[in-house]
Coordinates of C-alpha atoms and ligand atoms in Angstrom, one line a residue:
X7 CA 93.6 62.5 111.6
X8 CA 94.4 66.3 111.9
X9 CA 91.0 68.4 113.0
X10 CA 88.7 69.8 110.1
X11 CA 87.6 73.5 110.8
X12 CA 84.7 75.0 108.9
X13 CA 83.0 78.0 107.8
X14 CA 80.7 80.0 109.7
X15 CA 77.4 80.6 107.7
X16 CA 74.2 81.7 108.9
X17 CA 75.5 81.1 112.4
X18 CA 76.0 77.3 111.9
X19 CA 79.6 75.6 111.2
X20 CA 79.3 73.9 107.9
X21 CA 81.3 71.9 105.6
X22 CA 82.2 73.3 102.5
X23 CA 80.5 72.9 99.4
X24 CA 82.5 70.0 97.9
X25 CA 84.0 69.0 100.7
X26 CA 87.6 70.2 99.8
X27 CA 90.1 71.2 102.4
X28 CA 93.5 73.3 102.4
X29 CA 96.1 72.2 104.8
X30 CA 97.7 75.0 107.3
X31 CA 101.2 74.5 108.4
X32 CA 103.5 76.1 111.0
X33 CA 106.2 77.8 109.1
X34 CA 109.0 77.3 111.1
X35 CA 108.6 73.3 111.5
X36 CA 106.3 71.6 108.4
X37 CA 106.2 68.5 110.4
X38 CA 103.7 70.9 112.6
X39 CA 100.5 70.2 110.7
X40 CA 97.8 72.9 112.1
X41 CA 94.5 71.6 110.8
X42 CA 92.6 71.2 107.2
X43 CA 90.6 74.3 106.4
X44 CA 87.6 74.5 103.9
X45 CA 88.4 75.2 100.1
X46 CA 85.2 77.2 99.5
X47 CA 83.2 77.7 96.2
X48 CA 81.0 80.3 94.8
X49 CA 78.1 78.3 96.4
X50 CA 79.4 79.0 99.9
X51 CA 80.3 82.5 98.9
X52 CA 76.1 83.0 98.1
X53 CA 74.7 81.3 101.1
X54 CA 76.8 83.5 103.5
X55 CA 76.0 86.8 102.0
X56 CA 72.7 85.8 101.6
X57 CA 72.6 85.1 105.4
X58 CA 74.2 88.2 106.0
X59 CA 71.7 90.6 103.5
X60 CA 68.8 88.6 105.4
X61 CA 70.4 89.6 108.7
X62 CA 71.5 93.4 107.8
X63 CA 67.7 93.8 108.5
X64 CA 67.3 92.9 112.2
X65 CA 71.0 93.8 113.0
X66 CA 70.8 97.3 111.7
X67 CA 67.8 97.9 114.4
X68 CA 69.9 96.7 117.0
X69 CA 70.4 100.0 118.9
X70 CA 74.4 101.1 118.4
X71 CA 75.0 100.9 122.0
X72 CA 73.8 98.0 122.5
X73 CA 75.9 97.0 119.4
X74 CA 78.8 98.3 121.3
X75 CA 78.2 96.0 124.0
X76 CA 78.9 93.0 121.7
X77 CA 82.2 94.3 121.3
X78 CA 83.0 95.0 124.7
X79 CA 82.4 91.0 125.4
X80 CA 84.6 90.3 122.7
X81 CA 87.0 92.4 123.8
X82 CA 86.9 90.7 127.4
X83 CA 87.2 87.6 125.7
X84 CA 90.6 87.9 123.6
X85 CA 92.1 89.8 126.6
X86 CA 91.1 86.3 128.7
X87 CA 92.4 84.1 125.9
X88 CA 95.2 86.5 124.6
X89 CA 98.1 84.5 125.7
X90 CA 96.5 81.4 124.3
X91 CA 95.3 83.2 120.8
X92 CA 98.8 84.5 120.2
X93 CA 100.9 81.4 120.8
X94 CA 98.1 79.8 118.0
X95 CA 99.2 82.5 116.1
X96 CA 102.9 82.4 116.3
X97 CA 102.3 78.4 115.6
X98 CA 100.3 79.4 112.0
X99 CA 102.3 82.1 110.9
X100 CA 106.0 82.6 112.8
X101 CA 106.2 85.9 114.0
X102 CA 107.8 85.7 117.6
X103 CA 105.0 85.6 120.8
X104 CA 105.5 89.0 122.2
X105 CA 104.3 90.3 118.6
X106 CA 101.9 88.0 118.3
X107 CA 100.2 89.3 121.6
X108 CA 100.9 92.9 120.6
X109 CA 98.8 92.1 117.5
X110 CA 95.7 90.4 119.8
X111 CA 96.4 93.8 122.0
X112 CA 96.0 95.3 118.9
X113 CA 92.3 93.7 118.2
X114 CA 91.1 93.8 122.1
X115 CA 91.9 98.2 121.1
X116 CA 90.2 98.2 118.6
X117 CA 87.3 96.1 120.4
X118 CA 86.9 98.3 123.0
X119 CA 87.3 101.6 120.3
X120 CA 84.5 100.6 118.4
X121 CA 82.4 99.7 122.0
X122 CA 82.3 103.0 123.3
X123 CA 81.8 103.9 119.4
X124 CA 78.5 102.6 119.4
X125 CA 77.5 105.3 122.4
X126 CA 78.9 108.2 119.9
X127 CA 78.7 107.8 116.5
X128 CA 78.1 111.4 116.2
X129 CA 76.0 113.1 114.1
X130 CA 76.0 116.9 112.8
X131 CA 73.1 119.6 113.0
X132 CA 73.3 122.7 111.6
X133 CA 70.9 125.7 111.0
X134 CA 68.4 125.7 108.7
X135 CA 68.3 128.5 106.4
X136 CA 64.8 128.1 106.7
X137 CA 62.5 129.8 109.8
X138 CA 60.7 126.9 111.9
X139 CA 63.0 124.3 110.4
X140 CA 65.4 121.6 112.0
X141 CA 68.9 120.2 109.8
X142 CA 69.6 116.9 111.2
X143 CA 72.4 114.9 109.2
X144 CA 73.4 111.1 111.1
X145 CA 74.9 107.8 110.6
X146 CA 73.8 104.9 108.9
X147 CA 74.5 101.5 108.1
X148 CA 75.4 100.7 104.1
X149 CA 74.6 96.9 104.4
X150 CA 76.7 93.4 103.8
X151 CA 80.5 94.2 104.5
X152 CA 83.1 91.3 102.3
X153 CA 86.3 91.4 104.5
X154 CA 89.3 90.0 102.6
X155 CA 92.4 90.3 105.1
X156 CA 96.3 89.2 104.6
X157 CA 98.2 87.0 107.2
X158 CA 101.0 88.7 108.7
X159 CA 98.4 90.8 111.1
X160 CA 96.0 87.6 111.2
X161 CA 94.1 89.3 114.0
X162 CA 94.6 93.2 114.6
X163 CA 93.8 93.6 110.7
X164 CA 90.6 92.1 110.6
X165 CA 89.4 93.4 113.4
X166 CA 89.9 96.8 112.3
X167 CA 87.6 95.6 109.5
X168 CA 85.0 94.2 111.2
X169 CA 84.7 95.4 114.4
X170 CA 83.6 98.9 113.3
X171 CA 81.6 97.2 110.1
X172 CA 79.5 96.1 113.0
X173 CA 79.0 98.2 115.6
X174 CA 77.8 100.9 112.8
X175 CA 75.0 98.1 112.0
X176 CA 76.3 96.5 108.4
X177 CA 76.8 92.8 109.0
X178 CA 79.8 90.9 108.0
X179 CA 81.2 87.9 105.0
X180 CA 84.7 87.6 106.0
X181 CA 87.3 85.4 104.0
X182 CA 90.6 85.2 105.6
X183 CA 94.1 84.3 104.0
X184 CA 94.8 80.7 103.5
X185 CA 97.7 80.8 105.2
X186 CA 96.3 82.1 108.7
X187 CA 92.4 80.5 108.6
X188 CA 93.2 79.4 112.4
X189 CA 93.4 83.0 114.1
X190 CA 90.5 84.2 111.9
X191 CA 88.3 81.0 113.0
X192 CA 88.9 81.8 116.7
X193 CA 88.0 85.6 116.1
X194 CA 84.8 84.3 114.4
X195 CA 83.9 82.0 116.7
X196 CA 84.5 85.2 119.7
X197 CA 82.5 87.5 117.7
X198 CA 79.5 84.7 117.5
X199 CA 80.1 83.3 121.3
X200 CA 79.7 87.4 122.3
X201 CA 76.6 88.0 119.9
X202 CA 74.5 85.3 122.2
X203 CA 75.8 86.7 125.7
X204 CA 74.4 89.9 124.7
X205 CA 71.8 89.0 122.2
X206 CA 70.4 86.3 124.2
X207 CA 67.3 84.7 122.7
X208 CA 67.4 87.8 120.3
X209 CA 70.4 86.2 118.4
X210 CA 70.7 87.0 115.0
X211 CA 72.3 84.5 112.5
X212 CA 74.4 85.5 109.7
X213 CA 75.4 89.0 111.4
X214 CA 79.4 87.4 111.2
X215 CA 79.9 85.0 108.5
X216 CA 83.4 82.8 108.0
X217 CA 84.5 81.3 104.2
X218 CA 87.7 80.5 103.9
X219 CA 89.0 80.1 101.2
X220 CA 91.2 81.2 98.0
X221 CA 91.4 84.6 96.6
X222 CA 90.8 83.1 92.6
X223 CA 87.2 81.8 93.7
X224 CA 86.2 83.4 97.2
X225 CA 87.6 86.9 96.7
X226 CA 86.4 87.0 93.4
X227 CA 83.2 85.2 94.3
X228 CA 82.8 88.8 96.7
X229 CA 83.1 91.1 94.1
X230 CA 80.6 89.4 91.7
X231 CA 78.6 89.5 94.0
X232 CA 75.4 92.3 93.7
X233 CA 74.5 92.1 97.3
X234 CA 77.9 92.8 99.1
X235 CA 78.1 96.7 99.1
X236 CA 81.4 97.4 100.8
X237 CA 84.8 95.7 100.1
X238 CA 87.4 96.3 102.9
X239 CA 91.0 94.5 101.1
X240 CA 94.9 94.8 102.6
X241 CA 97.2 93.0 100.5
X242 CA 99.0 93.2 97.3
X243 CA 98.7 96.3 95.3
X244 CA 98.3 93.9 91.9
X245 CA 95.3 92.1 93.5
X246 CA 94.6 95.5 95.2
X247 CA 94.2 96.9 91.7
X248 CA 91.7 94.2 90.4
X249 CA 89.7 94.9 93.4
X250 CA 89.1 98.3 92.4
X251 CA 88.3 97.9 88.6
X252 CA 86.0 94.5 89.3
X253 CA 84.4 96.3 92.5
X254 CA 84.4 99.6 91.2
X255 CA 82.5 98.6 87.8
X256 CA 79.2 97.7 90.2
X257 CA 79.8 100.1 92.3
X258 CA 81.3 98.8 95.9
X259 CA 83.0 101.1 97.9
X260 CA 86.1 99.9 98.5
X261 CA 89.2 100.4 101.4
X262 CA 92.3 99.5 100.4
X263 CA 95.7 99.2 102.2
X264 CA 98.5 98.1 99.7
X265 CA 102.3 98.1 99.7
X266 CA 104.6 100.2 101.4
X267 CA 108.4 100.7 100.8
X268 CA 108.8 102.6 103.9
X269 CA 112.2 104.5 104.7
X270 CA 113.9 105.7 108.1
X271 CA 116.1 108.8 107.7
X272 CA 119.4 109.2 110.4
X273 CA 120.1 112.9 110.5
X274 CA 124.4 113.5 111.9
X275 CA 122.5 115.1 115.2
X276 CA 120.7 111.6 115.4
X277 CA 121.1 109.0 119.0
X278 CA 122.3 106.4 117.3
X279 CA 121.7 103.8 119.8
X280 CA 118.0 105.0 119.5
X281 CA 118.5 104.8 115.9
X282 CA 120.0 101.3 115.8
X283 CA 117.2 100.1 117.7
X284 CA 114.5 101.6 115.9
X285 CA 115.8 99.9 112.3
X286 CA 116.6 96.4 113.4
X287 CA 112.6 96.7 115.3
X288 CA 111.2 98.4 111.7
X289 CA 113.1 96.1 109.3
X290 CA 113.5 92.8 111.2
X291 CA 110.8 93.0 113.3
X292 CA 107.9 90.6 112.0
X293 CA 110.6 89.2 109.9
X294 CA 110.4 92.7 107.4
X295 CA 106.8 91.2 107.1
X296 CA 104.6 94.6 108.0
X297 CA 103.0 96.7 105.3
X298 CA 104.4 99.4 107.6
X299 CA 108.5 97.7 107.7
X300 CA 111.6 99.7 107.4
X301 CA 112.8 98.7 103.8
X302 CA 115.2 101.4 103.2
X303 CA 117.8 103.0 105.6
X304 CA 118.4 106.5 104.2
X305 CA 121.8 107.7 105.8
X306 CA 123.3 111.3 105.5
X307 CA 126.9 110.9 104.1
X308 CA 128.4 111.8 107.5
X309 CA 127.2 109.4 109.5
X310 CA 126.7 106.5 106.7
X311 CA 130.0 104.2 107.8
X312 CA 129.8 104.7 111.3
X313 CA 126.7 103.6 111.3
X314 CA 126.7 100.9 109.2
X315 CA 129.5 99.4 111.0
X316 CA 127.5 99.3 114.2
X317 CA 124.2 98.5 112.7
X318 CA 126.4 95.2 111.3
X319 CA 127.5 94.2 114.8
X320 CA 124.0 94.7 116.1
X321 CA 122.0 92.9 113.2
X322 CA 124.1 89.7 114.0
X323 CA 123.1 89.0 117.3
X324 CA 119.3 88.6 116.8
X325 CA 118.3 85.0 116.9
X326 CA 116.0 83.0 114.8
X327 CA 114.0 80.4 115.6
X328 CA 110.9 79.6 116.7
X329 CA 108.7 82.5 118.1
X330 CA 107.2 80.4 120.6
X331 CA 110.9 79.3 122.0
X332 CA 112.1 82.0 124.6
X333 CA 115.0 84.5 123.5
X334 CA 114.0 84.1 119.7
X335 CA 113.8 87.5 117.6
X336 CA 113.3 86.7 114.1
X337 CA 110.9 83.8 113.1
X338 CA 110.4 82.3 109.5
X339 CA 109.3 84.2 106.5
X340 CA 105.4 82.8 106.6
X341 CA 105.6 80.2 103.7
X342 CA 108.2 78.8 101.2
X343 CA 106.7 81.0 98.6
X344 CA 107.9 84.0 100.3
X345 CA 111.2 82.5 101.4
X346 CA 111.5 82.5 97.5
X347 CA 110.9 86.1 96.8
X348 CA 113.0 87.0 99.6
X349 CA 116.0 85.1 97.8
X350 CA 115.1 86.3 94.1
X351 CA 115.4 90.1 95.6
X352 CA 118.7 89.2 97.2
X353 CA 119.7 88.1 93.7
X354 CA 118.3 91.5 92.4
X355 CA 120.7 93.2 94.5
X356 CA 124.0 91.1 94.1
X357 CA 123.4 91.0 90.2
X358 CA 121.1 93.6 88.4
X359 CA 121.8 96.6 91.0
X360 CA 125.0 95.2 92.0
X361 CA 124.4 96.5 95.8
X362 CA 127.2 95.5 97.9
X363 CA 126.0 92.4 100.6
X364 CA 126.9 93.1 103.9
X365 CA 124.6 90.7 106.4
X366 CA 122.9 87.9 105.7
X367 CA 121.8 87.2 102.0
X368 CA 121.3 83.5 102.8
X369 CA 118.5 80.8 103.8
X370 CA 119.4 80.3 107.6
X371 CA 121.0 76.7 108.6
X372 CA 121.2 76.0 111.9
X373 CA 119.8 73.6 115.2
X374 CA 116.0 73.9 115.2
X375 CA 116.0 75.9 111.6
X376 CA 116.4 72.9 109.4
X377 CA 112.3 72.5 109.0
X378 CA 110.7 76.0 108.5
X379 CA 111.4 79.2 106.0
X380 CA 114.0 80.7 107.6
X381 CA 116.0 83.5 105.6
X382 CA 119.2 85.4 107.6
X383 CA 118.6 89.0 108.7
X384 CA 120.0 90.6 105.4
X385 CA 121.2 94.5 104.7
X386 CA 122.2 95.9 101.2
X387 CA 124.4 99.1 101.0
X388 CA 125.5 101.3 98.4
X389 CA 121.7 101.0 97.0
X390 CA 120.5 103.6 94.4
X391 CA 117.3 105.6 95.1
X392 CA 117.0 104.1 91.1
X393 CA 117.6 100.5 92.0
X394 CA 114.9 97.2 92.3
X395 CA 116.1 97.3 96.0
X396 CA 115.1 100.5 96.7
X397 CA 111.8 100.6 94.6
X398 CA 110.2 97.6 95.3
X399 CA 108.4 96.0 98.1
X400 CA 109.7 92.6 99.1
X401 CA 108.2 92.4 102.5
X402 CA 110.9 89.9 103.7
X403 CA 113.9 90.7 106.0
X404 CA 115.8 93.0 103.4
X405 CA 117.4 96.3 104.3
X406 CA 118.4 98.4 101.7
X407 CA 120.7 101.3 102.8
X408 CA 121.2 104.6 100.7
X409 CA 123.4 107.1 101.3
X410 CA 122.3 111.0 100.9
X411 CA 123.3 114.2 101.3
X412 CA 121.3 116.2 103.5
X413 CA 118.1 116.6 104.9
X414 CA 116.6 118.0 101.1
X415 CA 118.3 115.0 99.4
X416 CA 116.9 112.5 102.4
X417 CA 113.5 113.4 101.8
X418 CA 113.7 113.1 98.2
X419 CA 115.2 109.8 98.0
X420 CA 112.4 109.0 100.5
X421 CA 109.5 110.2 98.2
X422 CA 110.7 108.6 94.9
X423 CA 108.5 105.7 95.2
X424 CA 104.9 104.6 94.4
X425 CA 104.2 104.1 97.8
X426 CA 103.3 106.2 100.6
X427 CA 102.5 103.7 104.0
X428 CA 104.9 105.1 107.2
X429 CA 108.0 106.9 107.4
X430 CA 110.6 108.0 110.0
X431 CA 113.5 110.3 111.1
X432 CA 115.6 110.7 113.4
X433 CA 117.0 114.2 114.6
X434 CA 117.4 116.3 117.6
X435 CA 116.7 119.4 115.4
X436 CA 113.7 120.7 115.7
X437 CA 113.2 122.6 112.4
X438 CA 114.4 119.3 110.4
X439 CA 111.7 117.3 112.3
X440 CA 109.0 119.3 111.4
X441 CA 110.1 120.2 107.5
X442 CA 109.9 116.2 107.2
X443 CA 106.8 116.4 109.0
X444 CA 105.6 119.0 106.2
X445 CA 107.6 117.4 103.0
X446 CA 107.1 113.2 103.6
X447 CA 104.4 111.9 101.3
X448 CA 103.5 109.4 103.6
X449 CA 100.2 108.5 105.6
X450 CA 102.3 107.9 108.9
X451 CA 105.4 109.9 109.7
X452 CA 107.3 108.9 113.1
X453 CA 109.9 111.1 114.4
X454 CA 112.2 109.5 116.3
X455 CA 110.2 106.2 116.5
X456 CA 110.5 103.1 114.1
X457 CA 108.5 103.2 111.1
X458 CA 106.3 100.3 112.6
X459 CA 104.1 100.2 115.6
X460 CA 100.9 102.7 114.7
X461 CA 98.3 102.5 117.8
X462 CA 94.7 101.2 117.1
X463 CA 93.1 104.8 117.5
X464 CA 95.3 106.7 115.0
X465 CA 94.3 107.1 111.3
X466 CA 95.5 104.1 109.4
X467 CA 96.6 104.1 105.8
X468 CA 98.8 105.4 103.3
X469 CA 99.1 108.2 99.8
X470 CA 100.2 107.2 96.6
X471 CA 100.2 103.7 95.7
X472 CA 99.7 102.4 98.9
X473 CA 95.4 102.5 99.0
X474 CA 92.8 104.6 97.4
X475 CA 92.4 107.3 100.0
X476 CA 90.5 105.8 103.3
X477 CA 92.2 105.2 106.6
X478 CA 91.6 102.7 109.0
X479 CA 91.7 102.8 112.3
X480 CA 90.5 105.1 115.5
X481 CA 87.4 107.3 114.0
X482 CA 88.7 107.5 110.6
X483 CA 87.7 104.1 109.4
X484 CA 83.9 105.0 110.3
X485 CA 83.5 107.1 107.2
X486 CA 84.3 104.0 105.4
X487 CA 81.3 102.2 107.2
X488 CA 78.5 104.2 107.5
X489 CA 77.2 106.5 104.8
X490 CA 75.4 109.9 106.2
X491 CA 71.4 111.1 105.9
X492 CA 70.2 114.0 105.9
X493 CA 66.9 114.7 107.5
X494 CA 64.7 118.3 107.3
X495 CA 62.1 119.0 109.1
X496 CA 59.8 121.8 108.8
X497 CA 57.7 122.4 111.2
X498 CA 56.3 126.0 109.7
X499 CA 53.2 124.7 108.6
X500 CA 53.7 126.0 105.0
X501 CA 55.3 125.1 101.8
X502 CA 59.1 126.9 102.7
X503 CA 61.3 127.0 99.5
X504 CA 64.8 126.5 100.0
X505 CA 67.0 129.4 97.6
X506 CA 63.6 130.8 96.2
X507 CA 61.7 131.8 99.5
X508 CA 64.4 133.2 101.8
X509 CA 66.1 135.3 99.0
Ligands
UN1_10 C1 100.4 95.9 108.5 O1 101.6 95.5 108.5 O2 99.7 95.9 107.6 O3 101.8 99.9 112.5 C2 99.8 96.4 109.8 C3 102.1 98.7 112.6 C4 101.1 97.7 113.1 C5 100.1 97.3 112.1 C6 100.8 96.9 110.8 N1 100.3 98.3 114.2 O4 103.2 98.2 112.4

């Protein structure tokens, strides 16, 4: 009998209402069952933000530093277990170890941001325009937090989430994607394990609250809900875009981080090498699985068939497998599902744009492939700025290269799409690098740097299409989580006017 996990309600780990379970699978080998996971209803949804309004109360009062100090622990804790939490990870959802322990990095950053957050958290005074009068403005709390996070960053993106949803005092109903519930149960049970080390006898139930679960009846369950004030979503744009209209109709504030169809430019002044590196990291890399992957390769006309010719020699030595097996660069795509879309682009590019093939374009055979969703490293050229390829996220190793004709023309064909995540180019001119600094509509712009790998303290998000506006990440993200008050305090004596007495 494979293990039964549960959900974490009110601090105690329950069954789910109706006892239903999912089953989690490592993608490169199906034989490789992970566990069952509960298959949550509306029911469990209610209990565990009712838990978590009842604890908003005693958590909020909590003082900030001391808030802080849970994090710390958990911090100390994942760097302890790192090793261990990322080759779990690599097991539920491919991607090879050394990423999987970048992304725990990734969480114990953010951990130990949002610690020594809880001793700033700064507030803003400014003059009264009143005599014998104080303008305070601060911090506080907005009250239950619904996480929904996606499962090719199973731990760095939640804990962007939920690390600064605590330490600012909100408390926490987090729902996980199916496909990773095994890194998001370890984080849960850190985050609880590190609430009694500091709280002690003061523990709070219900601060962190687990339900796994589907999007249809748990995500959906969060945004009927009245009491959960704050919806933090990354994801699809289309389920992105239901978020907003449900959540925004009861008035939720809402994050989200949505597609990305993110470009590198190669100017003629480029170092290749550098360049060749940086693309086969950016598109293959995570398997092309990042919000923030290099989907198109935007090539000035110069340089285009020297570099692709070297690129082609490069891209077919990286090895597949799985990530937990040494010397492995590329594991699976994370389900069959996704295997799929990867192959219907491919078909998009052979027959509807009728892109020319030049790597890959096939589901990888092989020793030690035979039982997971492994698709071959694949690159497209002659792609249109106009074509599916070039438009469309497919978040899957695809590369679709596009020729252009100078540093204008690069920037355009990078801007013509609805999304706006990362960017990159790479030049040894200086006055190129800094008009694509100006000119990319993009939330992150590298120059000479892939277009993945932002650090845990930067702002996180992207324009256009990509989200609606926040950032996560570093202080950014505590906008997001903590709405401002403004106090006034006269200490005149009299009735003082503000606009009538002073003027
Ligand atoms: C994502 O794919 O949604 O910048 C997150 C990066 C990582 C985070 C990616 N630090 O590539």
């Amino acid at each position: 009998m494979s293990e039964k996990f549960k959900n974490l309600i009110n601090g105690v780990w329950k069954e789910p209402d109706g006892g239903k379970y999912n089953e989690n699978r490592n993608p490169a080998n199906n034989d490789d069952l992970i566990g069952l996971f509960p298959t949550s209803t509306e029911k469990d949804v209610n209990e565990a933000v009712a838990a978590a309004k009842t604890a908003f109360e005693k958590w909020r009062l909590v003082p900030a530093p001391k808030r802080g100090d849970v994090l710390k622990i958990v911090g100390d804790i994942m760097l302890e277990r790192k090793d261990e939490i990322a080759f779990e990870m690599t097991r539920e959802m491919g991607k090879v170890f050394a990423e999987t322990k970048g992304d725990t990095q990734e969480g114990i950053d953010t951990a130990y941001y949002a610690a020594s957050e809880g001793r700033r958290l700064f507030g803003i005074n400014t003059p009264s325009e009143l005599p014998n009068k104080m303008n305070l403005s601060f911090r506080v709390p907005i009250g239950v937090a619904g996480i929904i996070s996606p499962w090719n960053f199973p731990m760095a993106i939640p804990t962007w989430k939920i690390f600064p949803a605590l330490v600012t005092g909100n408390t926490v109903v987090f729902k996980p994607a199916e496909l990773t519930p095994k890194t998001a149960t370890t984080l849960v049970e850190i985050i609880d394990e590190a609430m009694k080390i500091v709280l002690g006898k003061d523990y709070i139930p219900g601060v962190i609250n687990l339900v796994h679960g589907k999007g249809r009846v748990v995500g959906e369950a969060f945004l009927a809900h009245p009491d959960i004030n704050l919806i933090s979503f990354t994801g699809s744009t289309e389920v992105g875009k239901r978020i907003n209209e449900a959540g925004g109709k009861m008035l939720k504030r809402i994050s989200l981080e949505l597609g990305g169809k993110n470009a590198q430019i190669v100017m003629p002044d480029a170092d290749f090498d550098l360049a060749i590196d940086a693309v086969l990291w950016g598109a293959f890399g995570t398997t092309g699985q990042r919000c923030t992957a290099t989907s198109r390769l935007i090539l000035h006309k110069d340089i285009h068939d020297e570099f692709v010719e070297k690129l082609l020699v490069r891209v077919k030595n990286l090895k597949l497998g799985y990530g937990n097996d040494k010397g492995v660069d590329v594991g699976p795509c994370v389900s069959e599902a996704q295997r799929n879309t990867v192959e219907s682009y491919v078909q998009i590019g052979i027959n509807e744009d009728k892109s020319k093939l030049v790597a890959g374009g096939k589901i990888a055979k092989g020793p030690g492939l035979e039982k997971g969703w492994f698709y071959e490293p694949t690159i497209f050229t002659g792609v249109k700025p106009e074509h599916r390829l070039a438009k469309e996220e497919i978040f899957g190793p695809v590369l679709a290269v596009i020729k252009c004709e100078d540093l204008d023309d690069s920037i355009k064909i990078l801007n013509n799409t609805e999304y706006g995540l990362s960017s990159s180019i790479f030049t040894k001119n200086v006055n190129d690098a800094f008009k694509a600094v100006r000119d990319i509509q993009a939330g992150i712009t590298y120059i000479n740097g892939a277009t993945i790998g932002a650090e845990a303290h930067m702002p996180f998000g992207g324009v256009k299409g990509t989200g609606n506006g926040h950032r996560e990440g570093g202080w950014t993200v505590y906008e997001f989580y903590t709405e401002w008050k403004a106090v006034y305090i006269d200490y005149s004596g009299k009735l003082q006017r503000a606009q009538i007495d002073n003027y």
